[in-house]
Amino acid sequence: MKLDARLLCVVVALFGVLCCQSVSSVEEVPDTYAGVEVDVTLDPAGMLGAEGKDEAFKSALGDMTVERSNPGEALEFSVTLSKGDAPASFWHDIPAIAQGSLEEEGPLVVNFVPEIQRGQIGKLEIIKDIDGNPVKFDRKDVKDSEGEVLYERPRYVAYGASPFIYGAIPQTWENSLAPDPITNITGDNDPIDALDIGSVVPGVGAAYEAKVLGTLGLIDDEETDWKVILINAMDPEADKYNSIEDVPEETKEMIFTYFRDKPVAVGDAPGKFWPKIDDAYTPDVWFSLEDTKDILSHTKQAYADLIADCSKVEELEFAYAGCKDEGVARLNAAGRKLKLLSASS
């Protein structure tokens, strides 16, 4: 679907993109917001919602605090984490597993970082290559007919508003350098995605504890892209949900349909799912709680192996303070060695 120049300008102005020059020569990039009517009552910066430290949630932040800056300016909007006066990371400084939860037996409770609120269309995510790994809008270059970049704009989901709370589980990584042990297809290079079917909408970045129910195995652009199904541990209905089998069929079909049809809204083929790698909805697309524990275990191990190898972190251009500190230590050691050599000569 094509947007005319006037509608494109309205969309751009509404979400804080400052330059809309030469719109008549801009080629429509249909994977961002095409065909979705703007609802000005929505909160484009993701500022609304209950905080993770409210009684509606059991916070995973500990003594860390969330700060949101530049509300209403999509390209400048940023959600950051800090501990005292020091910066912290949504990806690296929050454990994957909630304190006191046992992975081996019983319910599994994880820490969940909400990125996209239910009812929102903005594509917010943890940014892996910026110090502190803030939550920000993903961006898209707008080009003219000759392929020259005119400006950047924030990305929006063409399919429509998110029907659930979407985010990620920290200290996990879907390994893009090796096949996933279940699908034998490489991962998508991100922390593992998760979604909360609970009723209360949190503030973006207000990490909280959530019960694990199961997993959907999306194969996206020939990459493994697990979607872990959660429910807020403090949700009024949480006690009724202990596995994917407890989730109502209409809710499961809604989740499946969203990931299957979202690419169709921008003219791509429907999403495909493990194990058949097709778009048919069958019961075997859902992974049980026990299977999900295995999935989380290997993505946690992949993360641990990643941050233990600073050359790999550097190769993938990830921002991780531990490797930055190691690099400084290496430089200092090299400087001391050079000083000793100079003194002895």
Short mmCIF file of C-alpha atoms in Angstrom, two decimals:
data_model
loop_
_atom_site.label_atom_id
_atom_site.label_comp_id
_atom_site.label_asym_id
_atom_site.label_seq_id
_atom_site.Cartn_x
_atom_site.Cartn_y
_atom_site.Cartn_z
CA MET A 1 0.00 0.00 0.00
CA LYS A 2 1.35 3.46 -0.95
CA LEU A 3 1.03 6.57 1.19
CA ASP A 4 0.62 9.93 -0.60
CA ALA A 5 2.97 12.79 0.30
CA ARG A 6 0.51 14.60 2.58
CA LEU A 7 -0.29 11.53 4.69
CA LEU A 8 3.40 10.70 4.97
CA CYS A 9 4.13 14.22 6.23
CA VAL A 10 1.38 13.93 8.86
CA VAL A 11 2.81 10.62 10.09
CA VAL A 12 6.36 11.97 10.13
CA ALA A 13 5.40 15.16 11.97
CA LEU A 14 3.31 13.30 14.54
CA PHE A 15 6.13 11.04 15.64
CA GLY A 16 8.84 13.64 15.86
CA VAL A 17 10.82 13.23 12.66
CA LEU A 18 12.05 16.70 11.88
CA CYS A 19 12.88 16.61 8.20
CA CYS A 20 10.23 15.89 5.63
CA GLN A 21 11.81 17.59 2.65
CA SER A 22 11.66 16.12 -0.86
CA VAL A 23 8.78 13.85 0.13
CA SER A 24 7.51 13.69 -3.42
CA SER A 25 10.68 11.83 -4.39
CA VAL A 26 10.72 9.48 -1.36
CA GLU A 27 10.16 5.81 -2.09
CA GLU A 28 7.67 4.28 0.33
CA VAL A 29 9.30 1.80 2.68
CA PRO A 30 6.29 -0.41 3.46
CA ASP A 31 7.58 -2.27 6.51
CA THR A 32 7.11 0.77 8.74
CA TYR A 33 3.58 1.84 9.60
CA ALA A 34 2.03 1.46 6.15
CA GLY A 35 -1.73 1.46 6.19
CA VAL A 36 -2.11 2.02 9.94
CA GLU A 37 -4.31 4.94 10.94
CA VAL A 38 -2.65 7.23 13.47
CA ASP A 39 -4.42 7.29 16.83
CA VAL A 40 -3.22 10.40 18.66
CA THR A 41 -4.61 9.03 21.93
CA LEU A 42 -1.89 6.38 21.90
CA ASP A 43 1.35 7.03 23.75
CA PRO A 44 4.05 7.01 21.04
CA ALA A 45 6.92 7.34 23.51
CA GLY A 46 5.78 4.41 25.65
CA MET A 47 5.55 6.51 28.80
CA LEU A 48 2.19 5.27 30.02
CA GLY A 49 1.61 2.11 32.03
CA ALA A 50 2.24 0.92 35.55
CA GLU A 51 5.82 0.83 36.81
CA GLY A 52 7.65 -2.39 37.66
CA LYS A 53 7.87 -1.29 41.29
CA ASP A 54 4.09 -0.92 41.65
CA GLU A 55 2.11 -3.62 43.44
CA ALA A 56 0.83 -4.82 40.05
CA PHE A 57 4.32 -6.21 39.36
CA LYS A 58 7.17 -7.80 41.26
CA SER A 59 10.09 -5.68 40.20
CA ALA A 60 13.24 -7.20 38.73
CA LEU A 61 15.13 -3.93 39.04
CA GLY A 62 16.53 -4.34 42.55
CA ASP A 63 18.30 -1.09 43.39
CA MET A 64 18.39 0.01 39.75
CA THR A 65 16.23 2.80 38.36
CA VAL A 66 14.68 3.47 34.95
CA GLU A 67 14.79 6.87 33.29
CA ARG A 68 12.87 7.90 30.19
CA SER A 69 14.05 10.91 28.25
CA ASN A 70 12.67 12.96 25.34
CA PRO A 71 9.06 11.74 25.51
CA GLY A 72 7.10 12.53 22.38
CA GLU A 73 10.22 12.71 20.19
CA ALA A 74 10.42 9.23 18.73
CA LEU A 75 13.93 9.42 17.29
CA GLU A 76 15.34 10.88 20.51
CA PHE A 77 13.24 8.85 22.95
CA SER A 78 15.40 6.66 25.19
CA VAL A 79 14.83 4.42 28.21
CA THR A 80 17.97 3.91 30.27
CA LEU A 81 18.91 1.97 33.39
CA SER A 82 21.19 3.11 36.20
CA LYS A 83 22.51 1.87 39.52
CA GLY A 84 23.25 4.82 41.76
CA ASP A 85 25.33 7.21 39.69
CA ALA A 86 26.58 4.48 37.35
CA PRO A 87 24.93 3.39 34.10
CA ALA A 88 23.52 -0.13 33.91
CA SER A 89 22.30 -2.34 31.06
CA PHE A 90 18.89 -3.88 30.41
CA TRP A 91 20.65 -6.77 28.67
CA HIS A 92 23.68 -7.39 30.88
CA ASP A 93 22.78 -6.28 34.42
CA ILE A 94 19.42 -7.99 35.04
CA PRO A 95 19.57 -11.78 35.58
CA ALA A 96 17.54 -14.02 33.28
CA ILE A 97 16.05 -16.06 36.09
CA ALA A 98 14.14 -14.41 38.94
CA GLN A 99 15.64 -14.68 42.39
CA GLY A 100 14.46 -17.83 44.16
CA SER A 101 13.13 -19.53 41.01
CA LEU A 102 14.43 -23.03 40.32
CA GLU A 103 14.98 -23.99 36.70
CA GLU A 104 15.02 -27.74 37.32
CA GLU A 105 11.62 -28.24 38.95
CA GLY A 106 8.27 -26.53 39.36
CA PRO A 107 7.23 -23.20 37.81
CA LEU A 108 9.95 -21.14 36.19
CA VAL A 109 9.94 -17.39 36.80
CA VAL A 110 12.11 -15.12 34.66
CA ASN A 111 12.88 -11.42 34.62
CA PHE A 112 11.18 -9.72 31.69
CA VAL A 113 12.13 -6.36 30.11
CA PRO A 114 9.03 -4.83 28.45
CA GLU A 115 9.86 -3.01 25.22
CA ILE A 116 6.50 -2.62 23.42
CA GLN A 117 3.30 -2.04 25.34
CA ARG A 118 0.06 -3.73 24.38
CA GLY A 119 -1.83 -1.39 22.05
CA GLN A 120 1.31 0.25 20.63
CA ILE A 121 2.76 0.14 17.12
CA GLY A 122 6.21 1.63 17.72
CA LYS A 123 9.08 -0.83 17.25
CA LEU A 124 11.06 -0.30 20.45
CA GLU A 125 13.87 -2.65 21.39
CA ILE A 126 17.02 -3.07 23.47
CA ILE A 127 19.83 -1.57 21.39
CA LYS A 128 22.76 -3.96 21.53
CA ASP A 129 25.49 -1.69 20.12
CA ILE A 130 25.00 1.39 22.34
CA ASP A 131 26.61 1.66 25.79
CA GLY A 132 24.09 0.73 28.47
CA ASN A 133 21.89 -1.02 25.89
CA PRO A 134 18.97 1.43 26.22
CA VAL A 135 15.49 0.75 24.87
CA LYS A 136 14.94 2.96 21.82
CA PHE A 137 13.03 3.02 18.55
CA ASP A 138 14.46 0.91 15.78
CA ARG A 139 15.23 3.17 12.81
CA LYS A 140 14.83 3.07 9.07
CA ASP A 141 16.54 5.13 6.37
CA VAL A 142 14.19 7.05 4.07
CA LYS A 143 15.64 7.22 0.55
CA ASP A 144 14.82 9.06 -2.61
CA SER A 145 14.26 7.41 -5.99
CA GLU A 146 18.01 7.34 -6.59
CA GLY A 147 18.74 5.55 -3.34
CA GLU A 148 20.17 8.56 -1.52
CA VAL A 149 19.35 8.68 2.21
CA LEU A 150 17.20 11.70 3.03
CA TYR A 151 16.72 11.10 6.75
CA GLU A 152 16.03 8.46 9.38
CA ARG A 153 12.62 7.70 10.77
CA PRO A 154 11.39 5.49 13.60
CA ARG A 155 9.93 2.14 12.64
CA TYR A 156 6.31 1.17 13.24
CA VAL A 157 4.53 -2.13 12.78
CA ALA A 158 2.37 -2.08 9.66
CA TYR A 159 0.20 -4.98 10.87
CA GLY A 160 -1.23 -2.90 13.71
CA ALA A 161 -1.10 -2.53 17.46
CA SER A 162 0.60 -5.20 19.56
CA PRO A 163 -2.03 -7.47 21.17
CA PHE A 164 0.31 -8.29 24.06
CA ILE A 165 3.22 -6.85 26.05
CA TYR A 166 6.37 -7.59 24.09
CA GLY A 167 9.97 -7.59 25.23
CA ALA A 168 13.02 -9.69 26.01
CA ILE A 169 14.59 -11.88 28.67
CA PRO A 170 17.98 -10.43 29.71
CA GLN A 171 21.25 -12.34 29.84
CA THR A 172 20.17 -14.60 26.98
CA TRP A 173 21.35 -14.62 23.36
CA GLU A 174 20.11 -16.37 20.24
CA ASN A 175 23.47 -17.35 18.80
CA SER A 176 23.92 -16.04 15.26
CA LEU A 177 27.26 -17.84 14.83
CA ALA A 178 26.11 -21.43 15.40
CA PRO A 179 22.98 -23.51 14.73
CA ASP A 180 20.34 -23.60 17.42
CA PRO A 181 20.49 -27.05 19.10
CA ILE A 182 16.76 -27.63 18.51
CA THR A 183 16.10 -26.17 15.05
CA ASN A 184 19.64 -26.52 13.64
CA ILE A 185 19.12 -22.98 12.27
CA THR A 186 21.23 -20.07 13.49
CA GLY A 187 19.68 -17.60 15.91
CA ASP A 188 18.63 -14.02 15.20
CA ASN A 189 21.47 -12.41 17.21
CA ASP A 190 19.18 -10.90 19.88
CA PRO A 191 18.25 -11.59 23.48
CA ILE A 192 15.41 -14.11 23.40
CA ASP A 193 12.02 -12.50 22.73
CA ALA A 194 9.13 -12.94 25.13
CA LEU A 195 5.57 -11.73 25.49
CA ASP A 196 3.31 -11.28 28.50
CA ILE A 197 -0.38 -12.16 28.12
CA GLY A 198 -1.23 -10.50 31.46
CA SER A 199 -3.78 -7.76 31.91
CA VAL A 200 -1.72 -4.88 33.37
CA VAL A 201 0.41 -2.77 31.04
CA PRO A 202 3.85 -1.84 32.44
CA GLY A 203 6.01 1.14 31.69
CA VAL A 204 8.65 0.52 29.02
CA GLY A 205 11.82 -0.80 30.64
CA ALA A 206 10.18 -1.45 34.03
CA ALA A 207 11.50 -5.03 34.26
CA TYR A 208 9.44 -7.45 36.33
CA GLU A 209 9.05 -11.13 37.17
CA ALA A 210 6.91 -13.32 34.92
CA LYS A 211 5.94 -17.00 34.86
CA VAL A 212 7.07 -19.05 31.87
CA LEU A 213 4.30 -20.97 30.12
CA GLY A 214 5.73 -22.19 26.81
CA THR A 215 7.31 -21.13 23.54
CA LEU A 216 6.48 -20.57 19.88
CA GLY A 217 9.27 -21.31 17.39
CA LEU A 218 9.22 -18.66 14.66
CA ILE A 219 11.65 -19.08 11.77
CA ASP A 220 12.19 -15.53 10.53
CA ASP A 221 14.43 -14.74 7.54
CA GLU A 222 16.01 -18.19 7.88
CA GLU A 223 16.86 -17.51 11.54
CA THR A 224 15.59 -19.06 14.76
CA ASP A 225 13.50 -16.49 16.63
CA TRP A 226 11.96 -18.03 19.75
CA LYS A 227 8.92 -16.33 21.32
CA VAL A 228 8.59 -17.26 25.00
CA ILE A 229 5.04 -17.00 26.36
CA LEU A 230 4.78 -15.47 29.85
CA ILE A 231 2.29 -14.11 32.31
CA ASN A 232 3.08 -11.40 34.84
CA ALA A 233 3.78 -13.24 38.11
CA MET A 234 1.52 -10.76 39.96
CA ASP A 235 -1.33 -10.87 37.46
CA PRO A 236 -4.70 -11.60 39.12
CA GLU A 237 -5.03 -14.67 36.86
CA ALA A 238 -1.43 -15.89 37.20
CA ASP A 239 -2.28 -18.81 39.49
CA LYS A 240 -4.48 -20.28 36.76
CA TYR A 241 -1.59 -20.49 34.29
CA ASN A 242 1.22 -23.00 34.75
CA SER A 243 1.90 -24.19 31.20
CA ILE A 244 1.02 -23.46 27.59
CA GLU A 245 -1.86 -25.95 27.90
CA ASP A 246 -3.54 -23.55 30.35
CA VAL A 247 -3.58 -20.69 27.86
CA PRO A 248 -6.99 -20.36 26.12
CA GLU A 249 -7.00 -21.58 22.55
CA GLU A 250 -8.19 -18.21 21.24
CA THR A 251 -5.22 -16.52 22.92
CA LYS A 252 -2.77 -18.98 21.39
CA GLU A 253 -4.34 -18.54 17.96
CA MET A 254 -4.11 -14.76 18.35
CA ILE A 255 -0.39 -14.99 19.15
CA PHE A 256 0.25 -17.35 16.26
CA THR A 257 -1.78 -15.22 13.82
CA TYR A 258 0.09 -12.07 14.80
CA PHE A 259 3.50 -13.54 14.00
CA ARG A 260 2.23 -15.36 10.92
CA ASP A 261 0.47 -12.38 9.35
CA LYS A 262 2.67 -9.48 10.44
CA PRO A 263 5.02 -9.94 7.42
CA VAL A 264 2.02 -10.14 5.07
CA ALA A 265 1.07 -6.56 5.96
CA VAL A 266 4.25 -5.35 4.23
CA GLY A 267 3.98 -7.66 1.23
CA ASP A 268 6.21 -10.48 2.49
CA ALA A 269 5.40 -14.16 2.82
CA PRO A 270 3.64 -15.33 6.01
CA GLY A 271 5.77 -16.25 9.01
CA LYS A 272 6.84 -19.88 9.31
CA PHE A 273 7.11 -22.00 12.41
CA TRP A 274 9.08 -24.91 13.76
CA PRO A 275 8.91 -27.92 13.45
CA LYS A 276 7.30 -28.10 9.98
CA ILE A 277 8.67 -24.71 8.87
CA ASP A 278 5.37 -23.71 7.33
CA ASP A 279 2.53 -21.35 8.23
CA ALA A 280 -0.06 -23.97 9.23
CA TYR A 281 -1.52 -23.70 12.72
CA THR A 282 -1.21 -27.06 14.44
CA PRO A 283 -0.80 -28.03 18.12
CA ASP A 284 2.85 -28.98 17.63
CA VAL A 285 3.92 -25.35 17.04
CA TRP A 286 3.78 -24.91 20.84
CA PHE A 287 6.67 -25.97 23.05
CA SER A 288 5.89 -27.13 26.58
CA LEU A 289 7.21 -25.62 29.80
CA GLU A 290 9.84 -28.35 30.05
CA ASP A 291 10.96 -27.77 26.45
CA THR A 292 11.06 -24.03 27.15
CA LYS A 293 13.37 -24.61 30.11
CA ASP A 294 15.78 -26.28 27.68
CA ILE A 295 15.47 -23.38 25.23
CA LEU A 296 16.18 -20.85 27.96
CA SER A 297 19.06 -22.95 29.25
CA HIS A 298 20.87 -23.01 25.92
CA THR A 299 20.25 -19.31 25.20
CA LYS A 300 21.58 -18.46 28.67
CA GLN A 301 24.66 -20.58 27.98
CA ALA A 302 25.13 -18.92 24.61
CA TYR A 303 25.06 -15.54 26.36
CA ALA A 304 27.57 -16.67 28.99
CA ASP A 305 29.91 -17.95 26.29
CA LEU A 306 29.48 -14.70 24.34
CA ILE A 307 30.47 -12.31 27.12
CA ALA A 308 33.36 -14.58 28.12
CA ASP A 309 34.89 -13.97 24.68
CA CYS A 310 35.52 -10.27 24.17
CA SER A 311 36.83 -10.86 20.65
CA LYS A 312 33.40 -12.22 19.75
CA VAL A 313 31.65 -9.30 21.46
CA GLU A 314 33.86 -6.95 19.44
CA GLU A 315 33.27 -8.85 16.20
CA LEU A 316 29.50 -8.55 16.65
CA GLU A 317 29.83 -4.87 17.66
CA PHE A 318 27.93 -5.34 20.92
CA ALA A 319 28.25 -2.86 23.77
CA TYR A 320 29.30 -4.67 26.95
CA ALA A 321 31.02 -2.85 29.80
CA GLY A 322 32.89 -5.99 30.89
CA CYS A 323 34.77 -6.11 27.60
CA LYS A 324 35.38 -2.38 27.62
CA ASP A 325 36.93 -2.73 31.08
CA GLU A 326 38.99 -5.67 29.84
CA GLY A 327 40.21 -3.61 26.89
CA VAL A 328 41.27 -0.79 29.21
CA ALA A 329 43.06 -3.32 31.44
CA ARG A 330 44.90 -4.74 28.41
CA LEU A 331 45.98 -1.26 27.33
CA ASN A 332 47.18 -0.42 30.84
CA ALA A 333 49.11 -3.69 31.04
CA ALA A 334 50.70 -3.01 27.67
CA GLY A 335 51.64 0.49 28.81
CA ARG A 336 53.24 -0.81 32.00
CA LYS A 337 55.18 -3.41 30.00
CA LEU A 338 56.42 -0.75 27.58
CA LYS A 339 57.46 1.48 30.49
CA LEU A 340 59.43 -1.40 32.08
CA LEU A 341 61.12 -2.18 28.77
CA SER A 342 62.07 1.50 28.35
CA ALA A 343 63.45 1.68 31.88
CA SER A 344 65.58 -1.42 31.39
CA SER A 345 67.08 -0.32 28.09
#
